[in-house]
PDB file of C-alpha atoms and ligand atoms in Angstrom:
ATOM      1  CA  MET A  19      96.174  70.087  66.803  1.00  0.00           C
ATOM      2  CA  ALA A  20      98.169  72.996  68.428  1.00  0.00           C
ATOM      3  CA  SER A  21      95.984  74.532  71.227  1.00  0.00           C
ATOM      4  CA  ALA A  22      96.665  77.149  73.842  1.00  0.00           C
ATOM      5  CA  ILE A  23      94.841  78.813  76.871  1.00  0.00           C
ATOM      6  CA  TYR A  24      94.801  82.427  77.442  1.00  0.00           C
ATOM      7  CA  PRO A  25      93.955  82.944  80.893  1.00  0.00           C
ATOM      8  CA  GLY A  26      93.227  86.232  82.858  1.00  0.00           C
ATOM      9  CA  SER A  27      90.813  88.080  85.073  1.00  0.00           C
ATOM     10  CA  PHE A  28      89.438  89.983  82.005  1.00  0.00           C
ATOM     11  CA  ASP A  29      87.571  92.288  84.648  1.00  0.00           C
ATOM     12  CA  PRO A  30      86.598  93.543  82.131  1.00  0.00           C
ATOM     13  CA  ILE A  31      88.007  92.609  78.805  1.00  0.00           C
ATOM     14  CA  THR A  32      89.860  95.529  76.795  1.00  0.00           C
ATOM     15  CA  PHE A  33      91.085  96.091  73.522  1.00  0.00           C
ATOM     16  CA  GLY A  34      94.517  95.189  74.686  1.00  0.00           C
ATOM     17  CA  HIS A  35      93.232  91.822  75.575  1.00  0.00           C
ATOM     18  CA  ILE A  36      91.339  91.434  72.188  1.00  0.00           C
ATOM     19  CA  ASP A  37      94.543  92.318  70.218  1.00  0.00           C
ATOM     20  CA  ILE A  38      96.291  89.515  72.086  1.00  0.00           C
ATOM     21  CA  ILE A  39      93.442  86.977  71.277  1.00  0.00           C
ATOM     22  CA  GLU A  40      93.350  87.867  67.696  1.00  0.00           C
ATOM     23  CA  ARG A  41      97.187  87.505  67.341  1.00  0.00           C
ATOM     24  CA  ALA A  42      97.283  84.272  69.313  1.00  0.00           C
ATOM     25  CA  ALA A  43      94.349  82.775  67.300  1.00  0.00           C
ATOM     26  CA  LYS A  44      96.380  83.085  64.185  1.00  0.00           C
ATOM     27  CA  MET A  45      99.294  81.245  65.983  1.00  0.00           C
ATOM     28  CA  PHE A  46      97.252  78.383  67.289  1.00  0.00           C
ATOM     29  CA  ASP A  47      94.471  76.122  65.826  1.00  0.00           C
ATOM     30  CA  HIS A  48      92.366  76.554  68.892  1.00  0.00           C
ATOM     31  CA  LEU A  49      92.647  79.466  71.535  1.00  0.00           C
ATOM     32  CA  ILE A  50      90.760  79.096  74.817  1.00  0.00           C
ATOM     33  CA  VAL A  51      90.232  82.145  76.434  1.00  0.00           C
ATOM     34  CA  SER A  52      89.514  81.394  80.213  1.00  0.00           C
ATOM     35  CA  VAL A  53      88.346  83.690  83.029  1.00  0.00           C
ATOM     36  CA  THR A  54      90.208  82.715  86.107  1.00  0.00           C
ATOM     37  CA  VAL A  55      88.693  82.948  89.525  1.00  0.00           C
ATOM     38  CA  ASN A  56      90.810  84.752  91.883  1.00  0.00           C
ATOM     39  CA  ARG A  57      89.945  84.108  95.492  1.00  0.00           C
ATOM     40  CA  ASN A  58      91.879  87.007  96.666  1.00  0.00           C
ATOM     41  CA  LYS A  59      90.369  89.597  94.621  1.00  0.00           C
ATOM     42  CA  THR A  60      86.516  90.905  94.350  1.00  0.00           C
ATOM     43  CA  PRO A  61      85.991  91.337  90.740  1.00  0.00           C
ATOM     44  CA  LEU A  62      83.438  94.071  89.316  1.00  0.00           C
ATOM     45  CA  PHE A  63      81.777  91.474  87.163  1.00  0.00           C
ATOM     46  CA  SER A  64      80.998  87.901  87.934  1.00  0.00           C
ATOM     47  CA  THR A  65      82.553  85.043  86.197  1.00  0.00           C
ATOM     48  CA  GLU A  66      79.289  84.300  84.121  1.00  0.00           C
ATOM     49  CA  GLU A  67      79.291  88.178  83.102  1.00  0.00           C
ATOM     50  CA  ARG A  68      83.004  88.283  82.104  1.00  0.00           C
ATOM     51  CA  VAL A  69      82.706  85.014  80.067  1.00  0.00           C
ATOM     52  CA  ASN A  70      79.554  86.389  78.177  1.00  0.00           C
ATOM     53  CA  MET A  71      81.147  89.819  77.473  1.00  0.00           C
ATOM     54  CA  ILE A  72      84.301  88.043  76.100  1.00  0.00           C
ATOM     55  CA  LYS A  73      82.243  85.861  73.915  1.00  0.00           C
ATOM     56  CA  GLU A  74      80.529  88.801  72.350  1.00  0.00           C
ATOM     57  CA  ALA A  75      83.957  90.553  72.099  1.00  0.00           C
ATOM     58  CA  VAL A  76      85.554  87.550  70.084  1.00  0.00           C
ATOM     59  CA  LYS A  77      82.673  86.279  68.177  1.00  0.00           C
ATOM     60  CA  HIS A  78      84.257  87.259  64.986  1.00  0.00           C
ATOM     61  CA  ILE A  79      87.134  84.741  65.703  1.00  0.00           C
ATOM     62  CA  PRO A  80      86.077  81.209  64.840  1.00  0.00           C
ATOM     63  CA  ASN A  81      88.687  79.244  66.515  1.00  0.00           C
ATOM     64  CA  VAL A  82      88.308  80.900  69.928  1.00  0.00           C
ATOM     65  CA  THR A  83      86.283  79.438  72.643  1.00  0.00           C
ATOM     66  CA  VAL A  84      85.562  81.245  75.988  1.00  0.00           C
ATOM     67  CA  ASP A  85      85.444  79.248  79.402  1.00  0.00           C
ATOM     68  CA  SER A  86      86.012  79.871  82.892  1.00  0.00           C
ATOM     69  CA  CYS A  87      88.655  78.097  85.496  1.00  0.00           C
ATOM     70  CA  ASP A  88      88.196  77.766  89.273  1.00  0.00           C
ATOM     71  CA  ASP A  89      91.328  75.501  89.684  1.00  0.00           C
ATOM     72  CA  LEU A  90      95.105  75.937  89.485  1.00  0.00           C
ATOM     73  CA  LEU A  91      95.921  76.830  86.014  1.00  0.00           C
ATOM     74  CA  VAL A  92      97.885  73.573  85.459  1.00  0.00           C
ATOM     75  CA  ASN A  93      95.330  71.414  86.645  1.00  0.00           C
ATOM     76  CA  TYR A  94      92.883  72.999  84.363  1.00  0.00           C
ATOM     77  CA  ALA A  95      95.373  73.031  81.419  1.00  0.00           C
ATOM     78  CA  LYS A  96      95.826  69.261  82.007  1.00  0.00           C
ATOM     79  CA  GLU A  97      91.938  68.730  82.083  1.00  0.00           C
ATOM     80  CA  CYS A  98      91.787  70.513  78.678  1.00  0.00           C
ATOM     81  CA  LYS A  99      94.793  68.558  77.356  1.00  0.00           C
ATOM     82  CA  VAL A 100      96.548  71.941  76.463  1.00  0.00           C
ATOM     83  CA  GLY A 101     100.136  72.263  77.141  1.00  0.00           C
ATOM     84  CA  THR A 102     100.574  76.106  76.079  1.00  0.00           C
ATOM     85  CA  VAL A 103      99.586  79.155  78.025  1.00  0.00           C
ATOM     86  CA  VAL A 104      99.491  82.519  76.327  1.00  0.00           C
ATOM     87  CA  ARG A 105     100.138  85.829  78.321  1.00  0.00           C
ATOM     88  CA  GLY A 106     100.615  89.417  77.475  1.00  0.00           C
ATOM     89  CA  LEU A 107     103.381  91.586  78.396  1.00  0.00           C
ATOM     90  CA  ARG A 108     103.066  95.379  78.394  1.00  0.00           C
ATOM     91  CA  ALA A 109     105.798  96.671  80.198  1.00  0.00           C
ATOM     92  CA  VAL A 110     108.837  95.725  82.511  1.00  0.00           C
ATOM     93  CA  THR A 111     106.430  96.033  85.585  1.00  0.00           C
ATOM     94  CA  ASP A 112     104.556  92.933  84.126  1.00  0.00           C
ATOM     95  CA  PHE A 113     107.641  90.909  83.644  1.00  0.00           C
ATOM     96  CA  ASP A 114     108.569  89.937  87.404  1.00  0.00           C
ATOM     97  CA  TYR A 115     104.970  88.546  88.088  1.00  0.00           C
ATOM     98  CA  GLU A 116     104.750  86.920  84.795  1.00  0.00           C
ATOM     99  CA  LEU A 117     108.061  85.143  85.096  1.00  0.00           C
ATOM    100  CA  GLN A 118     107.355  83.881  88.329  1.00  0.00           C
ATOM    101  CA  MET A 119     103.799  82.506  87.337  1.00  0.00           C
ATOM    102  CA  ALA A 120     105.369  80.998  84.277  1.00  0.00           C
ATOM    103  CA  GLN A 121     108.227  79.402  86.321  1.00  0.00           C
ATOM    104  CA  THR A 122     105.752  78.126  88.896  1.00  0.00           C
ATOM    105  CA  ASN A 123     103.390  76.565  86.230  1.00  0.00           C
ATOM    106  CA  SER A 124     106.446  74.772  84.654  1.00  0.00           C
ATOM    107  CA  ILE A 125     107.620  73.358  87.963  1.00  0.00           C
ATOM    108  CA  LEU A 126     104.131  72.367  89.005  1.00  0.00           C
ATOM    109  CA  SER A 127     103.312  70.555  85.750  1.00  0.00           C
ATOM    110  CA  ASN A 128     106.721  68.987  85.494  1.00  0.00           C
ATOM    111  CA  ASP A 129     107.515  70.888  82.375  1.00  0.00           C
ATOM    112  CA  GLU A 130     104.074  69.941  80.674  1.00  0.00           C
ATOM    113  CA  VAL A 131     102.697  73.455  80.840  1.00  0.00           C
ATOM    114  CA  ASP A 132     104.894  76.083  78.979  1.00  0.00           C
ATOM    115  CA  THR A 133     104.164  79.799  78.788  1.00  0.00           C
ATOM    116  CA  VAL A 134     104.455  81.997  75.525  1.00  0.00           C
ATOM    117  CA  PHE A 135     104.300  85.719  75.720  1.00  0.00           C
ATOM    118  CA  LEU A 136     103.052  88.020  73.277  1.00  0.00           C
ATOM    119  CA  THR A 137     104.165  91.928  73.702  1.00  0.00           C
ATOM    120  CA  THR A 138     101.313  94.304  73.695  1.00  0.00           C
ATOM    121  CA  ASP A 139     100.645  96.403  70.728  1.00  0.00           C
ATOM    122  CA  LEU A 140     102.162  99.678  71.401  1.00  0.00           C
ATOM    123  CA  LYS A 141      98.818 101.518  71.068  1.00  0.00           C
ATOM    124  CA  TYR A 142      97.674  99.273  74.048  1.00  0.00           C
ATOM    125  CA  ALA A 143     100.677  99.307  76.057  1.00  0.00           C
ATOM    126  CA  TYR A 144      99.065 101.725  78.802  1.00  0.00           C
ATOM    127  CA  LEU A 145      95.790 100.087  78.849  1.00  0.00           C
ATOM    128  CA  SER A 146      94.677  97.887  81.899  1.00  0.00           C
ATOM    129  CA  SER A 147      91.331  96.686  83.325  1.00  0.00           C
ATOM    130  CA  THR A 148      91.891  98.746  86.355  1.00  0.00           C
ATOM    131  CA  THR A 149      92.437 101.955  84.424  1.00  0.00           C
ATOM    132  CA  VAL A 150      89.190 101.384  82.666  1.00  0.00           C
ATOM    133  CA  ARG A 151      87.210 100.667  85.899  1.00  0.00           C
ATOM    134  CA  GLU A 152      88.712 103.928  87.540  1.00  0.00           C
ATOM    135  CA  VAL A 153      87.729 106.090  84.503  1.00  0.00           C
ATOM    136  CA  ALA A 154      84.394 104.814  84.065  1.00  0.00           C
ATOM    137  CA  SER A 155      83.933 105.033  87.889  1.00  0.00           C
ATOM    138  CA  TYR A 156      83.837 109.005  87.245  1.00  0.00           C
ATOM    139  CA  GLY A 157      81.499 108.525  84.401  1.00  0.00           C
ATOM    140  CA  ASP A 158      84.074 109.353  81.713  1.00  0.00           C
ATOM    141  CA  ASP A 159      84.600 108.092  78.257  1.00  0.00           C
ATOM    142  CA  ILE A 160      86.160 104.605  77.801  1.00  0.00           C
ATOM    143  CA  SER A 161      85.319 104.213  74.309  1.00  0.00           C
ATOM    144  CA  LYS A 162      88.927 103.950  73.314  1.00  0.00           C
ATOM    145  CA  PHE A 163      89.495 101.248  75.703  1.00  0.00           C
ATOM    146  CA  VAL A 164      86.774  98.733  75.399  1.00  0.00           C
ATOM    147  CA  PRO A 165      83.952  97.615  73.016  1.00  0.00           C
ATOM    148  CA  GLU A 166      80.617  99.229  73.309  1.00  0.00           C
ATOM    149  CA  HIS A 167      78.839  96.327  74.807  1.00  0.00           C
ATOM    150  CA  VAL A 168      81.492  96.315  77.536  1.00  0.00           C
ATOM    151  CA  ALA A 169      81.321 100.121  78.099  1.00  0.00           C
ATOM    152  CA  LYS A 170      77.430  99.958  78.641  1.00  0.00           C
ATOM    153  CA  ALA A 171      77.776  97.036  81.093  1.00  0.00           C
ATOM    154  CA  ILE A 172      80.340  99.020  83.210  1.00  0.00           C
ATOM    155  CA  TYR A 173      78.389 102.170  83.376  1.00  0.00           C
ATOM    156  CA  SER A 174      75.369 100.256  84.542  1.00  0.00           C
ATOM    157  CA  LYS A 175      77.391  98.661  87.241  1.00  0.00           C
ATOM    158  CA  TYR A 176      78.464 102.101  88.490  1.00  0.00           C
ATOM    159  CA  LYS A 177      75.026 103.603  88.286  1.00  0.00           C
ATOM    160  CA  LYS A 178      73.884 101.061  90.843  1.00  0.00           C
TER     161      LYS A 178
HETATM  162  P1  ADP B 229      95.305  88.796  85.532  1.00  0.00           P
HETATM  163  O1  ADP B 229      94.587  89.298  86.542  1.00  0.00           O
HETATM  164  O2  ADP B 229      95.556  87.444  85.199  1.00  0.00           O
HETATM  165  O3  ADP B 229      96.820  89.371  85.200  1.00  0.00           O
HETATM  166  P2  ADP B 229      94.266  90.563  83.210  1.00  0.00           P
HETATM  167  O4  ADP B 229      93.005  90.417  82.951  1.00  0.00           O
HETATM  168  O5  ADP B 229      94.782  91.828  84.026  1.00  0.00           O
HETATM  169  O6  ADP B 229      94.636  89.166  84.140  1.00  0.00           O
HETATM  170  O7  ADP B 229      95.405  90.073  82.234  1.00  0.00           O
HETATM  171  C1  ADP B 229      95.313  88.953  81.446  1.00  0.00           C
HETATM  172  C2  ADP B 229      96.676  88.824  80.507  1.00  0.00           C
HETATM  173  O8  ADP B 229      96.539  89.943  79.454  1.00  0.00           O
HETATM  174  C3  ADP B 229      97.847  89.148  81.418  1.00  0.00           C
HETATM  175  O9  ADP B 229      98.895  88.368  80.807  1.00  0.00           O
HETATM  176  C4  ADP B 229      98.247  90.687  80.956  1.00  0.00           C
HETATM  177  O10 ADP B 229      99.525  90.959  81.233  1.00  0.00           O
HETATM  178  C5  ADP B 229      97.661  90.807  79.636  1.00  0.00           C
HETATM  179  N1  ADP B 229      97.125  92.154  79.277  1.00  0.00           N
HETATM  180  C6  ADP B 229      96.460  92.956  79.937  1.00  0.00           C
HETATM  181  N2  ADP B 229      96.218  94.145  79.410  1.00  0.00           N
HETATM  182  C7  ADP B 229      97.095  94.183  78.090  1.00  0.00           C
HETATM  183  C8  ADP B 229      97.295  94.858  77.095  1.00  0.00           C
HETATM  184  N3  ADP B 229      96.739  96.258  77.196  1.00  0.00           N
HETATM  185  N4  ADP B 229      98.229  94.520  76.307  1.00  0.00           N
HETATM  186  C9  ADP B 229      98.763  93.255  76.181  1.00  0.00           C
HETATM  187  N5  ADP B 229      98.366  92.414  77.248  1.00  0.00           N
HETATM  188  C10 ADP B 229      97.665  92.768  78.260  1.00  0.00           C
END
């Protein structure tokens, strides 16, 4: 069975991520969306909150499961017995970092973990979690960027 992992911060999940998930789910028998715990960043949402928001956002896709990963991605991939990582590319600005990560994972895993890239749908090319947090922090409308349950969760964070 061909499986893949789609790792990311998803802080929070956006329509851009959901588009990548829907497309990758058609290419693989099983897709694991995994919230990565980045020790150098303080996220807006806890890992558990992010996992739950993603579960709600992808519940219409039967072959997707949602998990979290507090380890090096290659170790996590080995644990899951999965050799393919999916990442999204929006613009040239993503490319350097993504290439470096993909090559690092390839070296660390002795070529057992490979990365495939899906290019963003043009309508989401501008969209990032950072933009969503920024707009929401001013109380502005984010309904074009994230599902309703995610928007509600962000507004309640900024109200506190
Ligand atoms: P990370 O902090 O690991 O980069 P993100 O949650 O920002 O996590 O992104 C996870 C993956 O989704 C990355 O590969 C990123 O390039 C991709 N991605 C983010 N936003 C979009 C979008 N609008 N369209 C396509 N891919 C996207």
